Amino acid sequence: METGVFMDVVVYSARAYDRQFLNLANAEGRYRLKFLELRLDRHTAAAAAGAFAVCAFVNDTLDAEVLALLQQIGIKLVVLRCAGFNNVDLDAAAKLGIAIGRVPEYSPYAVAEHTVALLLMLNRRLHRAYNRVREGNFALDGLLGFDLHGKTVGVIGTGKIGRCFARIMIGFGCTVLGADPYQDPEALSIGVRYVPLDALLRDSDVVSLHCPLLPATHHLINKETLQLMKPGAVLLNTSRGGVVDTAAVITALKQGRLGGLGIDVYEEESNLFFRDMSDDAIQDDVFARLLTFSNVVVTGHQAFFTQEALTTIAETTIDNIDTFLKEGQPRYVVSR
Ligand code: NAD
């Protein structure tokens, strides 16, 4: 494809920070970036007319119907500014001749550190302490925590983020168990002990999810697997919402079987996250129920949200477009 021509890229689900970091990465002005706050779906795909590429995020829809609409208006490339690609129909993209790029690694530290933040918040009841102290209440009742030192932490998915999280937990003096179809040599070298999933759930005081959302991992945490967990164990999810059956988790919380839940992702988050809904009534009763538990902490998919991560995401996104124009494929191509 000819380079040097002014080419339009439509950026969906764009927030002020996307604009800031992508404009910096595109400082030479090779591309005309058109930022849309709209989420990409079948109603908004037409807004990309005139562009050759679309830049999308985690909750944009890239199913067969949307991809076909994009192809009809001349879109040749979709660059995801995230690592996960569970929202893309890769078979449809291949049939339609649309290349898909992603950012496979930006800052595993960002997500791993946020997972630790959720754990410490729950374990030391920081969310309760913060509010109490501001109201002049310095009583400690209800704030009793437990030492992480000496506890067993189960890491489901020992990829880049899971390994980083494991390393931090080992630093805390925890024993780390891993469950992953692939035993990573680096994880083994830092002391992660691989066990079957059942054993991990049975023996862990803290279970943290770091696997991708795949058909095999959909609702991996469900009624049955929750029953295998130690009573009072803490569950953390910063991977993808669909890995956890939220209704089953609510039942476990109501029964007092789960000691705590820290989530940055939620299976129906696309209707909630990345927007200010503070003046709206939340329509999702399952999500609203989650917020009523004092041992649940929810963040709105912000684990990736650090300056370092956003810089790498923007630079890799522009590099994916550059490489596509030179070589016909983004540098970090996603394919079946
Ligand atoms: P990665 O590809 O490096 O690691 C994923 C690991 O999961 C791999 O080792 C893989 O073998 C393992 N896995 C696959 N199927 C499994 C199964 N059935 N059981 C156990 N393990 C399984 O990915 P990563 O960079 O570490 O990211 C992990 C996930 O974190 C991503 O897929 C993404 O969904 C999520 N993520 C979330 C945020 C956020 O802001 N909350 C940001 C980035 C990534």
Short mmCIF file of C-alpha atoms and ligand atoms in Angstrom, two decimals:
data_model
loop_
_atom_site.label_atom_id
_atom_site.label_comp_id
_atom_site.label_asym_id
_atom_site.label_seq_id
_atom_site.Cartn_x
_atom_site.Cartn_y
_atom_site.Cartn_z
CA MET A 1 0.00 0.00 0.00
CA GLU A 2 1.20 3.51 -0.78
CA THR A 3 2.71 5.38 2.15
CA GLY A 4 3.04 9.11 2.62
CA VAL A 5 -0.65 9.60 1.87
CA PHE A 6 -2.74 11.14 4.59
CA MET A 7 -4.74 8.25 5.94
CA ASP A 8 -7.64 8.19 8.31
CA VAL A 9 -7.92 5.92 11.30
CA VAL A 10 -11.14 5.93 13.32
CA VAL A 11 -10.61 5.39 17.04
CA TYR A 12 -13.69 3.97 18.77
CA SER A 13 -14.48 4.16 22.51
CA ALA A 14 -12.01 7.04 22.72
CA ARG A 15 -11.53 8.90 25.98
CA ALA A 16 -9.41 11.97 26.68
CA TYR A 17 -6.47 9.77 27.72
CA ASP A 18 -6.64 7.78 24.43
CA ARG A 19 -6.51 11.05 22.52
CA GLN A 20 -3.54 12.29 24.58
CA PHE A 21 -1.38 9.17 24.27
CA LEU A 22 -2.28 8.29 20.64
CA ASN A 23 -1.67 11.87 19.49
CA LEU A 24 1.75 11.75 21.15
CA ALA A 25 2.60 8.45 19.43
CA ASN A 26 1.37 9.93 16.12
CA ALA A 27 3.32 13.18 16.65
CA GLU A 28 4.71 13.02 13.09
CA GLY A 29 1.12 13.16 11.88
CA ARG A 30 1.34 10.18 9.55
CA TYR A 31 -2.29 9.37 10.26
CA ARG A 32 -5.36 11.50 10.71
CA LEU A 33 -6.85 10.05 13.87
CA LYS A 34 -10.59 10.56 14.20
CA PHE A 35 -11.61 10.02 17.83
CA LEU A 36 -15.14 8.82 18.55
CA GLU A 37 -16.55 8.28 22.02
CA LEU A 38 -18.98 5.79 20.49
CA ARG A 39 -18.56 2.11 21.13
CA LEU A 40 -18.10 0.10 17.92
CA ASP A 41 -21.13 -2.04 17.11
CA ARG A 42 -23.47 -2.62 14.18
CA HIS A 43 -25.10 0.78 14.72
CA THR A 44 -21.83 2.74 14.74
CA ALA A 45 -19.67 0.86 12.21
CA ALA A 46 -20.72 3.25 9.42
CA ALA A 47 -18.97 6.10 11.24
CA ALA A 48 -15.67 4.61 10.03
CA ALA A 49 -16.48 5.38 6.36
CA GLY A 50 -13.54 7.01 4.61
CA ALA A 51 -10.94 5.44 6.92
CA PHE A 52 -8.73 2.45 6.09
CA ALA A 53 -8.26 1.34 9.67
CA VAL A 54 -10.22 1.16 12.88
CA CYS A 55 -8.75 1.27 16.37
CA ALA A 56 -10.87 -0.58 18.93
CA PHE A 57 -10.87 -1.42 22.63
CA VAL A 58 -12.02 -4.22 24.93
CA ASN A 59 -15.76 -3.63 24.84
CA ASP A 60 -16.09 -2.82 21.14
CA THR A 61 -17.99 -5.45 19.16
CA LEU A 62 -16.08 -7.08 16.31
CA ASP A 63 -18.38 -9.98 15.47
CA ALA A 64 -19.01 -11.26 11.93
CA GLU A 65 -21.78 -8.72 11.29
CA VAL A 66 -19.72 -5.69 12.37
CA LEU A 67 -16.64 -6.91 10.49
CA ALA A 68 -18.72 -7.34 7.32
CA LEU A 69 -20.05 -3.79 7.70
CA LEU A 70 -16.50 -2.49 8.15
CA GLN A 71 -15.29 -4.39 5.10
CA GLN A 72 -18.12 -2.93 2.98
CA ILE A 73 -16.88 0.60 3.77
CA GLY A 74 -13.26 -0.26 2.95
CA ILE A 75 -11.72 -1.06 6.33
CA LYS A 76 -8.63 -3.21 5.85
CA LEU A 77 -7.18 -3.20 9.34
CA VAL A 78 -8.43 -3.30 12.93
CA VAL A 79 -5.86 -2.42 15.58
CA LEU A 80 -6.87 -3.36 19.11
CA ARG A 81 -5.37 -1.20 21.80
CA CYS A 82 -5.46 -4.11 24.24
CA ALA A 83 -4.01 -7.59 24.63
CA GLY A 84 -7.22 -9.66 24.79
CA PHE A 85 -9.08 -10.37 21.52
CA ASN A 86 -12.05 -12.38 22.78
CA ASN A 87 -14.35 -9.71 21.26
CA VAL A 88 -13.15 -10.42 17.68
CA ASP A 89 -14.52 -13.11 15.35
CA LEU A 90 -11.15 -14.11 13.90
CA ASP A 91 -12.60 -16.55 11.36
CA ALA A 92 -14.87 -13.85 9.97
CA ALA A 93 -11.98 -11.36 9.85
CA ALA A 94 -9.84 -13.87 7.90
CA LYS A 95 -12.67 -14.58 5.42
CA LEU A 96 -13.28 -10.86 4.92
CA GLY A 97 -9.57 -10.09 4.50
CA ILE A 98 -9.42 -7.71 7.47
CA ALA A 99 -6.13 -7.85 9.36
CA ILE A 100 -6.29 -7.71 13.15
CA GLY A 101 -3.47 -6.31 15.28
CA ARG A 102 -3.19 -6.09 19.04
CA VAL A 103 -0.83 -5.00 21.81
CA PRO A 104 0.33 -8.32 23.24
CA GLU A 105 2.35 -6.81 26.04
CA TYR A 106 2.31 -3.32 27.44
CA SER A 107 2.85 -3.53 31.13
CA PRO A 108 2.21 -6.82 32.87
CA TYR A 109 3.36 -4.93 35.99
CA ALA A 110 0.38 -2.55 35.73
CA VAL A 111 -2.16 -5.39 35.87
CA ALA A 112 -0.23 -7.52 38.38
CA GLU A 113 0.29 -4.56 40.73
CA HIS A 114 -3.40 -3.63 40.51
CA THR A 115 -4.28 -7.23 41.43
CA VAL A 116 -2.07 -6.91 44.50
CA ALA A 117 -3.78 -3.60 45.32
CA LEU A 118 -7.19 -5.33 45.24
CA LEU A 119 -5.87 -8.10 47.47
CA LEU A 120 -4.38 -5.74 50.07
CA MET A 121 -7.51 -3.62 50.04
CA LEU A 122 -9.66 -6.66 50.81
CA ASN A 123 -7.27 -8.34 53.18
CA ARG A 124 -6.66 -5.22 55.30
CA ARG A 125 -10.17 -3.80 54.77
CA LEU A 126 -8.68 -0.57 53.43
CA HIS A 127 -11.92 0.42 51.68
CA ARG A 128 -13.68 0.39 55.05
CA ALA A 129 -10.81 2.02 56.93
CA TYR A 130 -10.59 4.87 54.40
CA ASN A 131 -14.23 5.81 54.87
CA ARG A 132 -14.18 5.38 58.64
CA VAL A 133 -11.17 7.58 59.27
CA ARG A 134 -12.66 10.36 57.14
CA GLU A 135 -15.70 10.26 59.42
CA GLY A 136 -13.57 10.42 62.55
CA ASN A 137 -14.20 6.76 63.39
CA PHE A 138 -10.96 5.16 64.51
CA ALA A 139 -12.45 1.93 65.89
CA LEU A 140 -10.78 -1.22 64.59
CA ASP A 141 -13.75 -3.59 64.89
CA GLY A 142 -14.48 -5.12 61.50
CA LEU A 143 -11.02 -4.31 60.14
CA LEU A 144 -9.26 -7.50 61.23
CA GLY A 145 -7.03 -8.79 58.45
CA PHE A 146 -4.63 -11.68 58.03
CA ASP A 147 -0.93 -11.92 57.17
CA LEU A 148 -0.22 -12.80 53.56
CA HIS A 149 3.15 -14.17 54.65
CA GLY A 150 2.94 -17.94 54.81
CA LYS A 151 -0.35 -18.16 52.86
CA THR A 152 -0.90 -20.09 49.65
CA VAL A 153 -1.78 -18.15 46.51
CA GLY A 154 -3.17 -19.92 43.46
CA VAL A 155 -2.46 -18.34 40.07
CA ILE A 156 -4.67 -19.56 37.23
CA GLY A 157 -2.83 -18.65 34.04
CA THR A 158 0.91 -18.18 34.51
CA GLY A 159 1.51 -16.03 31.44
CA LYS A 160 3.09 -12.58 31.50
CA ILE A 161 0.73 -11.07 34.08
CA GLY A 162 0.29 -14.21 36.17
CA ARG A 163 4.08 -14.64 36.47
CA CYS A 164 4.51 -11.03 37.49
CA PHE A 165 1.80 -11.41 40.14
CA ALA A 166 3.38 -14.69 41.32
CA ARG A 167 6.76 -12.99 41.71
CA ILE A 168 5.24 -10.26 43.92
CA MET A 169 3.37 -12.82 46.04
CA ILE A 170 6.57 -14.85 46.49
CA GLY A 171 8.16 -11.60 47.69
CA PHE A 172 5.40 -11.39 50.32
CA GLY A 173 6.45 -14.83 51.59
CA CYS A 174 3.57 -16.76 50.02
CA THR A 175 3.66 -20.23 48.51
CA VAL A 176 2.48 -19.93 44.91
CA LEU A 177 0.60 -22.68 43.08
CA GLY A 178 0.02 -22.45 39.34
CA ALA A 179 -2.58 -23.97 37.02
CA ASP A 180 -1.94 -23.61 33.30
CA PRO A 181 -1.98 -26.08 30.40
CA TYR A 182 1.56 -24.84 29.69
CA GLN A 183 4.22 -25.03 32.42
CA ASP A 184 6.36 -21.94 32.02
CA PRO A 185 10.10 -22.43 32.75
CA GLU A 186 10.40 -18.91 34.21
CA ALA A 187 7.46 -19.55 36.55
CA LEU A 188 9.06 -22.82 37.65
CA SER A 189 12.40 -21.06 38.19
CA ILE A 190 10.86 -18.48 40.57
CA GLY A 191 9.22 -21.23 42.62
CA VAL A 192 5.70 -21.61 41.20
CA ARG A 193 4.51 -25.19 41.78
CA TYR A 194 2.14 -26.46 39.10
CA VAL A 195 -0.84 -28.48 40.31
CA PRO A 196 -4.16 -29.50 38.73
CA LEU A 197 -6.89 -26.86 38.98
CA ASP A 198 -8.84 -28.83 41.60
CA ALA A 199 -5.82 -29.00 43.90
CA LEU A 200 -5.09 -25.31 43.41
CA LEU A 201 -8.65 -24.36 44.38
CA ARG A 202 -8.63 -26.71 47.37
CA ASP A 203 -5.29 -25.51 48.79
CA SER A 204 -5.21 -21.77 48.08
CA ASP A 205 -6.09 -18.96 50.50
CA VAL A 206 -6.11 -16.55 47.56
CA VAL A 207 -7.05 -17.47 43.98
CA SER A 208 -6.15 -15.05 41.20
CA LEU A 209 -7.30 -15.35 37.59
CA HIS A 210 -4.84 -14.45 34.82
CA CYS A 211 -5.97 -16.67 31.94
CA PRO A 212 -7.58 -15.34 28.76
CA LEU A 213 -11.32 -15.69 28.12
CA LEU A 214 -11.69 -18.69 25.82
CA PRO A 215 -14.49 -21.24 25.41
CA ALA A 216 -12.45 -23.44 27.80
CA THR A 217 -12.17 -20.72 30.47
CA HIS A 218 -15.71 -19.30 30.22
CA HIS A 219 -17.22 -19.59 33.75
CA LEU A 220 -14.14 -21.49 34.92
CA ILE A 221 -15.15 -20.20 38.35
CA ASN A 222 -18.68 -21.55 38.76
CA LYS A 223 -20.91 -23.22 41.36
CA GLU A 224 -18.88 -26.44 41.33
CA THR A 225 -15.39 -24.91 41.33
CA LEU A 226 -16.40 -22.39 44.03
CA GLN A 227 -17.36 -25.32 46.23
CA LEU A 228 -13.83 -26.69 45.89
CA MET A 229 -12.32 -23.47 47.28
CA LYS A 230 -11.21 -23.15 50.90
CA PRO A 231 -13.90 -21.56 53.05
CA GLY A 232 -12.99 -17.89 53.46
CA ALA A 233 -10.63 -17.79 50.46
CA VAL A 234 -10.25 -14.55 48.49
CA LEU A 235 -10.99 -14.56 44.75
CA LEU A 236 -9.36 -12.00 42.44
CA ASN A 237 -10.20 -11.42 38.78
CA THR A 238 -8.31 -8.95 36.64
CA SER A 239 -8.46 -11.12 33.49
CA ARG A 240 -11.88 -11.08 31.80
CA GLY A 241 -15.32 -10.99 33.41
CA GLY A 242 -16.61 -14.05 31.56
CA VAL A 243 -14.13 -16.31 33.37
CA VAL A 244 -16.35 -15.98 36.46
CA ASP A 245 -20.02 -16.95 36.81
CA THR A 246 -21.14 -13.87 38.74
CA ALA A 247 -24.44 -15.37 39.91
CA ALA A 248 -22.60 -18.33 41.46
CA VAL A 249 -20.14 -15.97 43.15
CA ILE A 250 -23.00 -13.96 44.64
CA THR A 251 -24.45 -17.16 46.11
CA ALA A 252 -21.04 -18.03 47.63
CA LEU A 253 -20.77 -14.51 49.09
CA LYS A 254 -24.29 -14.70 50.55
CA GLN A 255 -23.42 -18.03 52.16
CA GLY A 256 -20.22 -16.55 53.60
CA ARG A 257 -18.10 -19.15 51.80
CA LEU A 258 -15.99 -16.60 49.93
CA GLY A 259 -13.87 -14.44 52.21
CA GLY A 260 -13.50 -11.66 49.66
CA LEU A 261 -13.89 -10.81 46.01
CA GLY A 262 -11.73 -8.31 44.14
CA ILE A 263 -12.63 -7.74 40.51
CA ASP A 264 -11.53 -5.32 37.83
CA VAL A 265 -13.64 -7.01 35.16
CA TYR A 266 -17.25 -8.10 35.02
CA GLU A 267 -19.02 -10.29 32.48
CA GLU A 268 -21.56 -7.61 31.55
CA GLU A 269 -19.16 -4.69 31.91
CA SER A 270 -19.68 -3.37 28.39
CA ASN A 271 -22.92 -1.71 29.52
CA LEU A 272 -21.25 -0.05 32.51
CA PHE A 273 -17.52 0.51 32.44
CA PHE A 274 -15.49 3.40 31.00
CA ARG A 275 -18.39 5.84 31.47
CA ASP A 276 -19.55 8.21 34.20
CA MET A 277 -22.88 6.74 35.26
CA SER A 278 -22.99 8.44 38.66
CA ASP A 279 -26.26 10.22 37.81
CA ASP A 280 -27.92 7.10 36.37
CA ALA A 281 -29.77 4.27 38.07
CA ILE A 282 -27.76 1.09 37.54
CA GLN A 283 -29.99 -1.25 35.55
CA ASP A 284 -27.89 -4.36 36.12
CA ASP A 285 -29.27 -5.90 39.33
CA VAL A 286 -26.57 -8.58 39.50
CA PHE A 287 -23.84 -5.96 39.45
CA ALA A 288 -25.75 -3.78 41.93
CA ARG A 289 -26.02 -6.78 44.30
CA LEU A 290 -22.24 -7.28 44.14
CA LEU A 291 -21.70 -3.74 45.35
CA THR A 292 -23.70 -4.39 48.53
CA PHE A 293 -21.15 -6.80 50.06
CA SER A 294 -18.61 -5.26 52.42
CA ASN A 295 -16.02 -7.85 51.33
CA VAL A 296 -16.28 -7.04 47.62
CA VAL A 297 -14.10 -4.48 45.87
CA VAL A 298 -14.79 -3.57 42.26
CA THR A 299 -12.74 -1.37 39.94
CA GLY A 300 -13.91 -0.51 36.44
CA HIS A 301 -11.33 -2.24 34.23
CA GLN A 302 -8.52 0.07 35.28
CA ALA A 303 -5.77 -2.48 35.96
CA PHE A 304 -3.99 -1.53 32.70
CA PHE A 305 -4.35 2.19 33.39
CA THR A 306 -0.83 3.48 34.07
CA GLN A 307 1.22 6.05 32.19
CA GLU A 308 3.74 3.39 31.19
CA ALA A 309 1.06 1.07 29.84
CA LEU A 310 -0.79 3.79 27.91
CA THR A 311 2.47 4.98 26.32
CA THR A 312 3.31 1.45 25.13
CA ILE A 313 -0.26 0.78 23.97
CA ALA A 314 -0.27 3.95 21.85
CA GLU A 315 3.22 3.38 20.41
CA THR A 316 2.50 -0.27 19.58
CA THR A 317 -0.82 0.70 17.97
CA ILE A 318 0.87 3.20 15.66
CA ASP A 319 3.65 0.66 14.96
CA ASN A 320 1.02 -1.96 14.07
CA ILE A 321 -0.45 0.46 11.50
CA ASP A 322 3.02 1.39 10.12
CA THR A 323 3.94 -2.28 9.73
CA PHE A 324 0.64 -3.10 8.06
CA LEU A 325 1.26 -0.40 5.46
CA LYS A 326 4.81 -1.62 4.80
CA GLU A 327 4.34 -5.38 5.02
CA GLY A 328 0.61 -6.03 4.66
CA GLN A 329 0.25 -7.28 8.27
CA PRO A 330 0.38 -5.50 11.62
CA ARG A 331 3.52 -6.31 13.63
CA TYR A 332 1.45 -8.08 16.29
CA VAL A 333 -1.05 -9.83 14.10
CA VAL A 334 -3.85 -11.88 15.65
CA SER A 335 -4.86 -14.92 13.66
CA ARG A 336 -6.45 -18.29 14.24
P1 NAD B 1 -0.60 -14.40 28.43
O1 NAD B 1 -1.05 -14.89 27.10
O2 NAD B 1 0.84 -14.02 28.61
O3 NAD B 1 -0.95 -15.50 29.55
C1 NAD B 1 -2.16 -16.20 29.61
C2 NAD B 1 -1.87 -17.55 30.23
O4 NAD B 1 -3.12 -18.23 30.44
C3 NAD B 1 -1.02 -18.47 29.33
O5 NAD B 1 0.08 -18.97 30.06
C4 NAD B 1 -1.98 -19.59 28.93
O6 NAD B 1 -1.33 -20.83 28.74
C5 NAD B 1 -2.91 -19.59 30.15
N1 NAD B 1 -4.15 -20.33 29.95
C6 NAD B 1 -4.84 -20.53 28.78
N2 NAD B 1 -5.89 -21.34 29.02
C7 NAD B 1 -5.87 -21.64 30.36
C8 NAD B 1 -6.69 -22.42 31.19
N3 NAD B 1 -7.76 -23.09 30.71
N4 NAD B 1 -6.38 -22.50 32.50
C9 NAD B 1 -5.30 -21.88 33.00
N5 NAD B 1 -4.47 -21.11 32.25
C10 NAD B 1 -4.76 -20.99 30.94
O7 NAD B 1 -1.55 -13.20 28.78
P2 NAD B 1 -1.31 -12.01 29.84
O8 NAD B 1 -0.66 -10.87 29.15
O9 NAD B 1 -0.70 -12.57 31.06
O10 NAD B 1 -2.83 -11.57 30.12
C11 NAD B 1 -3.74 -12.44 30.77
C12 NAD B 1 -5.14 -11.90 30.60
O11 NAD B 1 -5.27 -10.70 31.37
C13 NAD B 1 -5.47 -11.45 29.16
O12 NAD B 1 -5.97 -12.50 28.39
C14 NAD B 1 -6.51 -10.39 29.37
O13 NAD B 1 -7.79 -10.99 29.25
C15 NAD B 1 -6.28 -9.93 30.80
N6 NAD B 1 -5.90 -8.51 30.87
C16 NAD B 1 -6.61 -7.68 31.66
C17 NAD B 1 -6.25 -6.34 31.78
C18 NAD B 1 -7.00 -5.38 32.67
O14 NAD B 1 -6.83 -4.17 32.54
N7 NAD B 1 -7.79 -5.85 33.61
C19 NAD B 1 -5.17 -5.86 31.05
C20 NAD B 1 -4.44 -6.75 30.25
C21 NAD B 1 -4.81 -8.07 30.17
#
